[in-house]
Short mmCIF file of C-alpha atoms in Angstrom, two decimals:
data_model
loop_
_atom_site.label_atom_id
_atom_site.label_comp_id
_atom_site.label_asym_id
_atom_site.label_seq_id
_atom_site.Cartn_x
_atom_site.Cartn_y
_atom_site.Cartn_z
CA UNK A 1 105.12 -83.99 139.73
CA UNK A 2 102.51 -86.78 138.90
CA UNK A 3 99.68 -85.70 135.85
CA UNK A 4 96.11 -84.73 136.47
CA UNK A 5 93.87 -87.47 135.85
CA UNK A 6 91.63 -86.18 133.54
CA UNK A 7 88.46 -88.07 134.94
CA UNK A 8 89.50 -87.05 138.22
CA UNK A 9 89.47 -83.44 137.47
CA UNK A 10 86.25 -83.50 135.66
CA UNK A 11 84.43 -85.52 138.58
CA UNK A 12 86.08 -83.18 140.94
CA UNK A 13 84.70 -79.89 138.92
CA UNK A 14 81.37 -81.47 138.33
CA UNK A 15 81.39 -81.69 142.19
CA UNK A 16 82.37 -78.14 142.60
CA UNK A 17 79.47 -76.85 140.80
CA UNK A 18 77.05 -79.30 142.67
CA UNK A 19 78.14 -78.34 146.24
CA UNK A 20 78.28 -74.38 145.17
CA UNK A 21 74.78 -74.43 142.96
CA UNK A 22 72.96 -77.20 145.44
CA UNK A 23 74.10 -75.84 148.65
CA UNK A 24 70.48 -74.56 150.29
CA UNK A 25 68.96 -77.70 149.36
CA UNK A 26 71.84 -80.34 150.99
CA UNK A 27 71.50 -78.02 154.00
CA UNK A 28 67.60 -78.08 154.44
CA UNK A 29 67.59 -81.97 153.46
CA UNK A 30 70.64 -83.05 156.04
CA UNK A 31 68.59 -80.47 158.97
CA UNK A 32 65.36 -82.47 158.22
CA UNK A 33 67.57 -85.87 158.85
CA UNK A 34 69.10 -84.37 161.80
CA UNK A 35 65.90 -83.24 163.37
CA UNK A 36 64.52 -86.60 163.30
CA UNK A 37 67.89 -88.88 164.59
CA UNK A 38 67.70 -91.42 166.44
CA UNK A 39 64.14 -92.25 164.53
CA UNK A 40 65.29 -92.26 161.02
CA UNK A 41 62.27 -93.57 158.82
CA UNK A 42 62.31 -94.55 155.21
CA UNK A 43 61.08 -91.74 153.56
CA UNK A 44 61.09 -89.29 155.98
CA UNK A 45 62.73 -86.18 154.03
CA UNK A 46 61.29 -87.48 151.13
CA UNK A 47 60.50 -84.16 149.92
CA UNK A 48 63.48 -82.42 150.99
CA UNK A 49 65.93 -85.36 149.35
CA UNK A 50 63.72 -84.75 145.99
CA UNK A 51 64.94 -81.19 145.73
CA UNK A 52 68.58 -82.06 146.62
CA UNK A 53 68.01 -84.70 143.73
CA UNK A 54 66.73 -82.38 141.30
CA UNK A 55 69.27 -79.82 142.10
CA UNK A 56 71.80 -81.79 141.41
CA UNK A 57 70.51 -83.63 138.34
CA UNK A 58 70.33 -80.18 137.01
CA UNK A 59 73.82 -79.00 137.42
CA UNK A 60 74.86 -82.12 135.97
CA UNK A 61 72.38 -81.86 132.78
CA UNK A 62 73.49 -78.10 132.08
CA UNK A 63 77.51 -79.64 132.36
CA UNK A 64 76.95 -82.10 130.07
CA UNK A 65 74.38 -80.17 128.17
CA UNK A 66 72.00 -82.66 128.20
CA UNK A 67 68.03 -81.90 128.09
#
């Protein structure tokens, strides 16, 4: 049986708690896209992207323990 990668695990956890704690956000931000295909605009979901952003910045701060 091979090892774990450590690094591997890690990312893979970190992942874990992005999808389960960012959920609502990656769902209202990839409608928005949706909504708008074949006319995708710089920009468009600005607002929607930010909170997916923010979400996920702040799972990975409170992993880490950083800020």
């Amino acid at each position: 049986m091979k090892e774990k990668n450590p690094t591997v695990a890690a990312s893979t956890s970190i992942f874990k708690k992005v999808l389960l704690n960012c959920s609502a956000q990656a769902k209202v931000y990839g409608s928005c896209v949706a909504a708008k295909v074949p006319e995708v605009e710089r920009d468009m979901c600005l607002k929607e992207f930010l909170e997916l952003s923010n979400c996920m910045k702040s799972v990975i701060r409170r992993k880490f323990g950083i800020g």
